[in-house]
Short mmCIF file of C-alpha atoms and ligand atoms in Angstrom, two decimals:
data_model
loop_
_atom_site.label_atom_id
_atom_site.label_comp_id
_atom_site.label_asym_id
_atom_site.label_seq_id
_atom_site.Cartn_x
_atom_site.Cartn_y
_atom_site.Cartn_z
CA PRO H 8 27.85 14.31 -6.29
CA ARG H 9 24.99 12.45 -7.75
CA LYS H 10 21.87 14.60 -8.63
CA TRP H 11 18.46 13.82 -9.43
CA ASP H 12 15.50 15.78 -11.42
CA VAL H 13 13.14 14.97 -8.69
CA CYS H 14 13.60 14.12 -5.22
CA VAL H 15 10.29 12.55 -3.60
CA VAL H 16 9.86 12.27 0.37
CA GLY H 17 7.74 9.10 1.06
CA ALA H 18 7.15 5.86 -0.94
CA GLY H 19 3.44 5.62 -0.28
CA LEU H 20 0.86 6.09 -3.19
CA SER H 21 1.31 9.39 -3.72
CA GLY H 22 5.05 9.70 -3.99
CA GLY H 23 5.14 6.48 -5.87
CA VAL H 24 2.88 7.43 -8.76
CA ILE H 25 4.61 10.81 -9.04
CA ALA H 26 7.70 8.98 -9.03
CA GLU H 27 6.62 6.69 -11.77
CA ARG H 28 5.32 9.37 -13.90
CA TYR H 29 8.59 11.05 -14.03
CA ALA H 30 10.59 8.28 -14.59
CA THR H 31 8.29 6.47 -17.45
CA LEU H 32 6.90 9.41 -18.96
CA ARG H 33 9.67 12.16 -18.79
CA LYS H 34 12.73 10.12 -18.58
CA GLN H 35 13.97 11.66 -15.32
CA SER H 36 15.74 10.33 -12.72
CA VAL H 37 13.81 10.21 -9.41
CA LEU H 38 14.98 9.64 -5.61
CA ILE H 39 12.59 8.13 -3.35
CA VAL H 40 13.65 8.78 0.61
CA GLU H 41 11.28 6.80 2.74
CA LYS H 42 11.84 6.90 6.57
CA ARG H 43 9.94 3.26 6.92
CA ARG H 44 11.76 0.03 6.23
CA HIS H 45 9.53 -0.80 3.76
CA ILE H 46 7.63 0.91 0.45
CA ALA H 47 3.67 1.39 -0.03
CA GLY H 48 3.17 3.88 2.72
CA ASN H 49 -0.06 2.71 4.81
CA CYS H 50 -1.05 0.29 2.22
CA TYR H 51 1.79 -2.10 3.13
CA ASP H 52 1.00 -5.67 3.34
CA PHE H 53 3.29 -8.71 4.39
CA LEU H 54 2.95 -12.46 4.93
CA ASP H 55 2.55 -13.52 8.58
CA ASP H 56 5.10 -15.91 9.70
CA GLN H 57 2.94 -17.52 12.15
CA THR H 58 -0.17 -18.25 9.78
CA GLY H 59 1.32 -17.42 6.19
CA LEU H 60 -1.53 -15.16 5.66
CA ARG H 61 -1.01 -11.70 4.21
CA LEU H 62 -1.90 -8.89 6.70
CA ASN H 63 -1.97 -5.07 6.12
CA LEU H 64 0.51 -3.20 8.95
CA TYR H 65 -1.40 -0.23 9.27
CA GLY H 66 -5.19 -1.66 8.74
CA PRO H 67 -6.96 -3.08 6.02
CA HIS H 68 -7.08 -1.49 2.59
CA ASN H 69 -10.07 -2.04 0.15
CA PHE H 70 -9.85 -0.42 -3.06
CA HIS H 71 -12.70 0.92 -4.74
CA THR H 72 -13.23 3.78 -7.49
CA LYS H 73 -15.28 5.12 -9.86
CA LEU H 74 -12.51 6.83 -11.77
CA THR H 75 -11.78 5.00 -15.11
CA ASN H 76 -8.58 6.59 -15.39
CA VAL H 77 -7.52 5.40 -11.99
CA TRP H 78 -8.73 1.87 -12.52
CA ASP H 79 -6.91 2.03 -15.93
CA TYR H 80 -3.60 3.22 -14.60
CA VAL H 81 -3.67 0.55 -11.36
CA LYS H 82 -4.38 -2.56 -13.45
CA ARG H 83 -1.08 -1.87 -15.34
CA PHE H 84 1.21 -3.07 -12.30
CA GLY H 85 -0.17 -6.25 -11.08
CA ARG H 86 -3.53 -8.42 -11.19
CA TRP H 87 -6.36 -7.53 -9.61
CA ALA H 88 -8.86 -10.04 -8.07
CA HIS H 89 -12.68 -9.01 -8.03
CA TYR H 90 -14.07 -8.17 -4.48
CA TYR H 91 -16.95 -6.54 -2.93
CA HIS H 92 -16.47 -5.09 0.60
CA LYS H 93 -19.02 -5.95 2.92
CA LYS H 94 -19.06 -4.62 6.55
CA LEU H 95 -21.27 -6.13 9.51
CA ALA H 96 -22.06 -4.25 12.85
CA TRP H 97 -22.00 -6.35 16.03
CA SER H 98 -24.93 -4.75 18.19
CA GLU H 99 -27.30 -5.92 20.74
CA GLY H 100 -25.77 -9.83 20.39
CA ARG H 101 -26.25 -10.00 16.43
CA PHE H 102 -24.66 -9.17 13.55
CA VAL H 103 -26.41 -6.77 11.00
CA PRO H 104 -25.36 -5.19 7.83
CA PHE H 105 -23.57 -1.66 7.70
CA PRO H 106 -23.85 0.80 6.55
CA LEU H 107 -27.42 0.75 7.36
CA ASN H 108 -29.66 -0.57 4.71
CA THR H 109 -33.24 -1.56 4.77
CA GLU H 110 -32.48 -5.13 6.57
CA THR H 111 -30.71 -3.52 9.25
CA LEU H 112 -33.55 -0.78 9.63
CA ASN H 113 -36.07 -3.71 9.57
CA THR H 114 -34.08 -5.76 12.08
CA ILE H 115 -33.52 -2.64 14.72
CA TYR H 116 -36.65 -0.99 14.23
CA ASP H 117 -38.50 -4.34 13.82
CA GLN H 118 -40.10 -3.18 10.42
CA HIS H 119 -41.27 -5.10 7.27
CA LEU H 120 -39.83 -2.59 4.74
CA MET H 121 -39.46 -3.41 1.34
CA GLY H 122 -37.91 -1.25 -1.49
CA ALA H 123 -36.67 2.00 -1.84
CA ASN H 124 -39.80 4.37 -1.54
CA GLU H 125 -41.06 2.56 2.04
CA THR H 126 -37.56 2.72 3.40
CA ALA H 127 -37.17 6.65 2.28
CA ALA H 128 -40.50 7.16 3.60
CA PHE H 129 -39.50 5.31 6.91
CA LEU H 130 -36.36 7.19 7.24
CA ALA H 131 -37.98 10.51 6.48
CA LYS H 132 -40.30 9.69 9.46
CA ILE H 133 -37.98 8.75 12.32
CA ALA H 134 -35.24 11.39 11.03
CA GLU H 135 -34.74 15.00 13.31
CA PRO H 136 -33.89 17.06 10.31
CA CYS H 137 -31.30 19.77 11.00
CA GLY H 138 -32.01 23.55 10.93
CA PRO H 139 -32.29 25.83 7.85
CA GLY H 140 -28.12 26.39 8.30
CA GLY H 141 -27.60 22.77 7.71
CA CYS H 142 -26.00 20.23 10.14
CA SER H 143 -23.12 21.38 11.90
CA ASN H 144 -21.91 18.60 13.69
CA SER H 145 -21.64 14.79 13.24
CA GLU H 146 -24.39 14.23 16.06
CA GLN H 147 -27.00 16.40 13.91
CA GLN H 148 -25.67 14.98 10.97
CA SER H 149 -26.54 11.12 11.76
CA VAL H 150 -29.78 11.76 13.65
CA ALA H 151 -30.95 13.52 10.51
CA SER H 152 -30.01 10.75 8.55
CA VAL H 153 -30.93 7.63 10.63
CA GLY H 154 -32.92 8.92 13.34
CA ARG H 155 -31.97 8.85 17.22
CA ALA H 156 -31.96 5.39 18.28
CA ALA H 157 -30.03 3.96 15.28
CA TYR H 158 -27.75 6.66 15.98
CA ASN H 159 -27.31 5.75 19.58
CA GLN H 160 -27.01 2.31 18.89
CA PHE H 161 -24.37 2.48 15.70
CA TYR H 162 -22.95 5.79 15.51
CA ARG H 163 -22.65 7.66 19.02
CA GLY H 164 -20.34 4.75 20.58
CA TYR H 165 -18.38 4.04 17.57
CA THR H 166 -17.58 7.99 16.74
CA LEU H 167 -16.67 8.25 20.65
CA LYS H 168 -14.32 5.31 20.62
CA GLN H 169 -12.70 6.31 17.21
CA TRP H 170 -12.60 9.79 17.49
CA GLY H 171 -12.11 10.27 21.48
CA VAL H 172 -14.90 12.92 21.49
CA ASP H 173 -18.41 13.19 21.36
CA PRO H 174 -19.99 13.08 17.85
CA SER H 175 -21.35 16.78 18.83
CA GLN H 176 -18.10 18.17 18.81
CA LEU H 177 -17.06 16.65 15.41
CA ASP H 178 -17.46 18.20 11.89
CA ALA H 179 -20.60 16.96 10.28
CA LEU H 180 -18.46 15.42 7.37
CA VAL H 181 -17.09 12.69 9.36
CA THR H 182 -20.56 10.76 9.83
CA GLY H 183 -21.63 12.42 6.74
CA ARG H 184 -19.51 10.09 4.65
CA ILE H 185 -21.29 6.90 5.95
CA SER H 186 -23.80 6.06 3.40
CA VAL H 187 -27.48 4.88 4.52
CA ARG H 188 -29.15 2.51 1.65
CA SER H 189 -32.73 2.44 0.68
CA ASP H 190 -32.69 -0.81 0.01
CA PHE H 191 -30.96 -4.03 0.73
CA ASP H 192 -27.49 -3.64 -1.15
CA ASN H 193 -24.87 -4.49 1.58
CA ARG H 194 -21.80 -3.64 -0.13
CA TYR H 195 -19.95 -1.29 1.98
CA PHE H 196 -18.97 0.81 -1.48
CA THR H 197 -21.04 1.43 -4.42
CA ASP H 198 -18.27 2.19 -7.21
CA ARG H 199 -18.36 0.35 -10.05
CA TYR H 200 -14.41 -0.81 -9.78
CA GLN H 201 -13.83 -2.61 -6.50
CA SER H 202 -10.71 -4.90 -6.33
CA GLN H 203 -7.85 -6.17 -4.19
CA PRO H 204 -4.16 -6.78 -5.68
CA ARG H 205 -4.25 -10.17 -6.22
CA ASP H 206 -0.56 -10.66 -4.74
CA GLY H 207 -1.12 -7.72 -2.20
CA TYR H 208 -0.41 -4.16 -2.06
CA THR H 209 3.41 -4.17 -1.53
CA ARG H 210 3.94 -6.37 -4.65
CA TRP H 211 1.81 -4.19 -6.58
CA MET H 212 3.56 -1.22 -5.35
CA ALA H 213 6.97 -2.66 -6.28
CA GLY H 214 5.69 -2.53 -9.88
CA ILE H 215 4.93 0.90 -9.84
CA LEU H 216 8.64 1.57 -8.43
CA SER H 217 10.15 -0.73 -11.07
CA ASP H 218 11.64 1.93 -13.51
CA PRO H 219 15.48 1.68 -13.35
CA LEU H 220 15.46 5.57 -13.20
CA ILE H 221 14.02 5.15 -9.93
CA ASP H 222 16.51 5.31 -6.64
CA LEU H 223 14.76 4.35 -3.51
CA VAL H 224 16.35 4.67 -0.26
CA LEU H 225 14.50 3.03 2.75
CA GLY H 226 14.93 3.80 6.42
CA VAL H 227 16.12 7.30 6.26
CA ASP H 228 14.22 10.35 7.46
CA TRP H 229 14.40 13.03 4.90
CA PHE H 230 15.21 15.62 7.66
CA ASP H 231 18.38 13.69 8.53
CA VAL H 232 19.58 13.90 4.68
CA GLN H 233 18.12 17.26 3.48
CA GLN H 234 21.43 19.39 4.04
CA ARG H 235 23.36 16.40 2.51
CA LEU H 236 20.96 16.53 -0.74
CA ALA H 237 20.91 20.52 -0.62
CA GLY H 238 21.11 21.38 -4.32
CA ARG H 239 21.21 17.89 -5.63
CA CYS H 240 17.08 17.52 -6.34
CA GLY H 241 15.99 19.49 -9.48
CA LYS H 242 12.45 19.59 -7.60
CA LEU H 243 11.12 18.15 -4.15
CA ILE H 244 7.82 16.68 -3.86
CA PHE H 245 6.99 16.09 -0.24
CA THR H 246 4.46 13.60 0.82
CA GLY H 247 4.93 13.53 4.62
CA PRO H 248 2.96 15.61 7.35
CA ILE H 249 2.88 19.38 6.25
CA ASP H 250 3.65 20.27 9.90
CA HIS H 251 6.97 18.15 10.03
CA TYR H 252 8.11 20.12 7.12
CA PHE H 253 7.38 23.36 8.50
CA ALA H 254 8.50 22.44 12.28
CA ASP H 255 10.59 25.90 12.54
CA SER H 256 7.40 27.91 11.85
CA GLY H 257 6.53 28.56 15.25
CA LEU H 258 3.11 27.12 14.44
CA PRO H 259 1.63 24.43 16.72
CA LYS H 260 0.83 21.06 15.69
CA LEU H 261 -1.92 19.78 13.69
CA THR H 262 -3.45 16.78 15.65
CA TYR H 263 -4.16 13.08 14.02
CA ARG H 264 -5.97 10.04 15.39
CA SER H 265 -4.06 7.08 15.39
CA LEU H 266 -4.71 3.21 15.52
CA ARG H 267 -3.42 0.32 17.32
CA PHE H 268 -3.51 -2.89 16.33
CA GLU H 269 -3.91 -6.31 18.21
CA LYS H 270 -3.26 -9.63 16.39
CA LEU H 271 -5.27 -12.64 17.34
CA ALA H 272 -4.13 -15.79 15.65
CA VAL H 273 -6.36 -18.75 15.57
CA LEU H 274 -4.48 -21.67 14.88
CA ASN H 275 -5.32 -25.19 13.33
CA ILE H 276 -8.92 -24.15 12.29
CA GLY H 277 -8.75 -25.72 9.08
CA GLU H 278 -8.14 -24.30 5.76
CA HIS H 279 -12.05 -23.53 5.31
CA GLY H 280 -12.32 -22.24 9.14
CA TYR H 281 -13.12 -18.74 9.63
CA TYR H 282 -13.48 -16.59 13.27
CA GLN H 283 -15.91 -14.15 12.20
CA PRO H 284 -18.96 -14.15 9.38
CA GLY H 285 -16.90 -11.57 7.17
CA THR H 286 -14.15 -9.62 6.61
CA SER H 287 -15.01 -6.54 8.59
CA VAL H 288 -17.04 -6.11 11.91
CA ASN H 289 -17.94 -2.74 13.47
CA TYR H 290 -18.05 -2.84 17.30
CA PRO H 291 -20.23 0.20 17.87
CA GLU H 292 -21.11 -0.52 21.64
CA MET H 293 -19.26 1.52 24.22
CA ALA H 294 -18.72 -2.26 26.33
CA VAL H 295 -16.48 -3.64 23.70
CA PRO H 296 -12.83 -1.78 24.07
CA PHE H 297 -12.18 -2.30 19.97
CA THR H 298 -14.03 -0.41 17.30
CA ARG H 299 -13.09 -2.62 14.48
CA SER H 300 -12.03 -6.38 13.68
CA THR H 301 -10.63 -7.43 10.41
CA GLU H 302 -10.47 -11.26 9.40
CA TYR H 303 -7.92 -11.08 6.56
CA LYS H 304 -8.48 -14.47 5.41
CA HIS H 305 -11.84 -13.56 3.75
CA TYR H 306 -9.70 -11.49 0.90
CA PRO H 307 -9.41 -13.12 -2.18
CA GLY H 308 -5.64 -13.92 -3.09
CA GLN H 309 -4.48 -14.96 0.48
CA PRO H 310 -2.52 -17.99 0.62
CA ARG H 311 -3.96 -21.11 1.70
CA SER H 312 -3.67 -21.54 5.68
CA ASN H 313 -4.90 -24.09 8.33
CA HIS H 314 -5.00 -21.03 10.43
CA THR H 315 -6.76 -17.84 10.56
CA VAL H 316 -6.20 -14.32 12.15
CA VAL H 317 -8.21 -11.26 13.51
CA VAL H 318 -6.69 -7.90 13.78
CA ARG H 319 -8.77 -5.73 16.13
CA GLU H 320 -8.36 -2.07 16.18
CA THR H 321 -8.13 0.54 19.27
CA SER H 322 -7.96 4.37 18.42
CA GLY H 323 -5.77 6.94 20.26
CA ALA H 324 -4.19 10.25 20.01
CA ASP H 325 -0.78 8.96 20.00
CA GLY H 326 1.21 7.18 17.35
CA GLU H 327 1.32 7.13 13.86
CA PRO H 328 -0.79 10.02 12.05
CA TYR H 329 -3.74 8.17 10.52
CA TYR H 330 -6.83 10.28 10.13
CA PRO H 331 -6.56 14.33 10.34
CA VAL H 332 -9.08 15.29 12.78
CA PRO H 333 -11.52 17.75 10.99
CA ASN H 334 -12.57 20.51 13.67
CA PRO H 335 -12.39 24.49 13.29
CA ARG H 336 -8.94 24.71 15.27
CA ASN H 337 -7.19 22.55 12.53
CA HIS H 338 -8.85 23.88 9.29
CA ALA H 339 -7.58 27.51 10.64
CA LEU H 340 -4.10 25.64 11.39
CA TYR H 341 -3.94 24.26 7.97
CA ALA H 342 -4.79 27.36 5.90
CA LYS H 343 -1.62 28.64 7.59
CA TYR H 344 0.57 25.76 6.92
CA LYS H 345 -0.88 26.04 3.20
CA ALA H 346 0.20 29.70 3.10
CA LEU H 347 3.59 28.51 3.44
CA ALA H 348 3.53 25.95 1.54
CA ASP H 349 2.31 28.15 -1.54
CA LYS H 350 5.57 30.26 -1.16
CA GLU H 351 7.68 26.88 -0.96
CA ALA H 352 5.95 26.10 -4.36
CA LEU H 353 8.42 28.78 -5.69
CA LYS H 354 11.38 27.38 -4.69
CA GLY H 355 10.28 23.86 -6.45
CA VAL H 356 8.95 22.22 -3.34
CA HIS H 357 5.51 20.64 -3.80
CA PHE H 358 3.18 19.32 -1.10
CA VAL H 359 1.30 15.98 -2.49
CA GLY H 360 -0.77 13.23 -0.49
CA ARG H 361 -2.86 12.84 2.69
CA LEU H 362 -0.45 13.89 5.16
CA ALA H 363 0.97 17.04 3.37
CA ASN H 364 -2.69 18.07 2.48
CA TYR H 365 -3.91 17.27 5.95
CA LYS H 366 -6.72 15.51 4.40
CA TYR H 367 -8.24 11.94 4.24
CA PHE H 368 -7.67 10.61 0.97
CA ASN H 369 -8.96 7.11 -0.21
CA MET H 370 -6.39 5.17 -2.18
CA ASP H 371 -8.37 6.39 -5.39
CA GLN H 372 -8.20 9.93 -4.49
CA ALA H 373 -4.62 9.75 -3.71
CA ILE H 374 -3.82 8.18 -7.18
CA ASP H 375 -6.11 10.67 -9.00
CA ASN H 376 -4.39 13.78 -7.08
CA ALA H 377 -0.88 12.51 -7.71
CA LEU H 378 -1.59 12.10 -11.64
CA ARG H 379 -3.35 15.38 -11.85
CA ILE H 380 -0.54 17.16 -9.80
CA PHE H 381 1.94 15.60 -12.11
CA ASP H 382 -0.12 16.92 -15.20
CA GLY H 383 0.25 20.29 -13.54
CA LEU H 384 3.69 20.22 -12.60
CA ASP H 385 4.51 18.65 -16.16
CA ARG H 386 2.61 21.53 -17.80
CA ASP H 387 4.18 24.08 -16.21
CA SER H 388 7.89 22.85 -16.77
CA ALA H 389 9.53 24.89 -19.43
CA PRO H 390 9.58 22.88 -22.56
CA GLY H 391 13.08 21.74 -23.70
CA ARG H 392 14.35 22.15 -20.28
CA PRO H 393 17.11 19.72 -20.01
CA PRO H 394 16.84 17.36 -17.23
CA VAL H 395 19.29 17.95 -14.30
CA LYS H 396 22.23 15.47 -14.33
P1 FAD O 427 0.86 7.61 2.89
O1 FAD O 427 0.71 6.13 2.59
O2 FAD O 427 0.90 7.81 4.48
O3 FAD O 427 2.60 7.65 2.64
C1 FAD O 427 3.32 8.82 3.12
C2 FAD O 427 4.85 7.94 3.25
O4 FAD O 427 5.76 9.09 3.41
C3 FAD O 427 4.95 7.10 4.39
O5 FAD O 427 5.26 5.84 3.91
C4 FAD O 427 5.78 7.68 5.15
O6 FAD O 427 6.62 6.76 6.63
C5 FAD O 427 6.47 8.64 4.58
N1 FAD O 427 7.05 9.88 5.18
C6 FAD O 427 6.68 10.53 5.91
N2 FAD O 427 7.35 11.58 6.44
C7 FAD O 427 8.89 11.29 6.04
C8 FAD O 427 10.05 11.65 6.25
N3 FAD O 427 10.12 12.62 6.98
N4 FAD O 427 10.85 11.25 5.68
C9 FAD O 427 11.02 10.12 4.91
N5 FAD O 427 9.47 9.43 4.50
C10 FAD O 427 8.68 10.24 5.05
N6 FAD O 427 -7.88 4.21 0.99
C11 FAD O 427 -8.99 3.20 0.66
O7 FAD O 427 -9.07 3.52 -0.57
N7 FAD O 427 -9.61 2.07 1.08
C12 FAD O 427 -9.53 1.78 2.34
O8 FAD O 427 -10.02 0.66 2.69
C13 FAD O 427 -8.45 2.58 3.12
N8 FAD O 427 -8.34 2.01 4.36
C14 FAD O 427 -7.46 2.78 5.52
C15 FAD O 427 -7.07 2.48 6.64
C16 FAD O 427 -6.30 3.29 7.56
C17 FAD O 427 -6.00 2.49 8.94
C18 FAD O 427 -5.80 4.42 7.01
C19 FAD O 427 -4.83 5.33 7.96
C20 FAD O 427 -5.93 4.78 5.59
C21 FAD O 427 -6.75 4.11 4.76
N9 FAD O 427 -6.91 4.46 3.37
C22 FAD O 427 -8.10 3.68 2.71
C23 FAD O 427 -6.37 5.45 2.76
C24 FAD O 427 -4.83 5.13 2.22
O9 FAD O 427 -3.91 4.67 3.25
C25 FAD O 427 -4.57 6.40 1.59
O10 FAD O 427 -5.04 6.69 0.57
C26 FAD O 427 -2.80 6.30 1.20
O11 FAD O 427 -2.53 5.54 2.45
C27 FAD O 427 -2.53 7.62 0.77
O12 FAD O 427 -1.06 7.52 0.63
P2 FAD O 427 0.09 8.89 0.57
O13 FAD O 427 1.14 8.33 -0.26
O14 FAD O 427 -0.37 10.06 0.62
O15 FAD O 427 0.34 8.55 2.22
#
């Protein structure tokens, strides 16, 4: 029977980048087994039958990075279109820039601040600093950063809806990821490189997987074929959830937050017609059932369409595993899974990517992580070891 130097579970970014490296740099054969019926993992996008617009099946994806090596890598597999992502929050009947910047603070606190020094001084005045031990949860972190009123207006409800728990019960790093600006900069990210693949993420990902040494099987769960493939993979790269791999270990399951998407098509609005003022709007108020609304037509590289589509998101505990839930229980449990994974590495099984590491990775971090892991594994391979055939 056929053998491969490397088998990869998952055709997302992590699996795709590792496969590409082994095939193009090491000239090794790779088999990718993907349980979904498409490539590109959570970045997957497609053309909507009803409107002709390109939508992401698992939520909007905005590429941004400060890493030049990652930017150089991604450009090799397709054309990219410059795009600064901007987000608005809808609160008390108006749209304001989010993350909070000087304009947002002026609007909600009725101020006339100008420039970084004034804004920083104002933020210092309204903030409630954390104690000497630092901020121990998301409520403390955000009140220390934007003050109680802005916390109540923009953070509390959104976090409750998104995570299903009060911010006081969540790790400080959850809201700590949201920046606050002391100027009028309304870009959501500040990284140097911000762009979208002109023909969509799926087409771009197809470029990553195009080496003829890569075999791809879609719609097949690894756990259904692993017995059949026993002894036929030189090494295994696993990019699925780590607790699925160790399902027989007796350890409890890690918990994830999932999302549900509701599509609202607005037909015949005109080629230049839009539903909302920008790509992405946050809805932090509890009275609104959804958290975020995305209008894909604002993205560059979209096909021309006489229609538009808005996709609204709600969060829940069930469904596809999207966001790891950072809390002490999961941190401790993941450490146990990680210890099992470290032992598995001795058998040539390596855990790569956001689900295997139980860690939220932005796309650039997932790519950088995969590139580094490939470099490490490549260095560790005995020189001259013949590829398995
Ligand atoms: P995944 O994309 O999840 O790929 C893992 C693959 O493994 C999946 O295709 C899965 O089906 C497959 N798999 C799992 N188990 C098995 C099995 N047993 N057998 C076979 N196949 C299996 N990043 C940004 O930089 N910008 C953004 O704007 C952004 N927005 C995001 C929005 C949402 C809602 C989410 C959830 C993530 C977002 N990300 C964003 C992060 C981005 O999606 C990740 O960085 C990226 O998906 C990581 O790739 P991965 O390959 O590690 O994981």
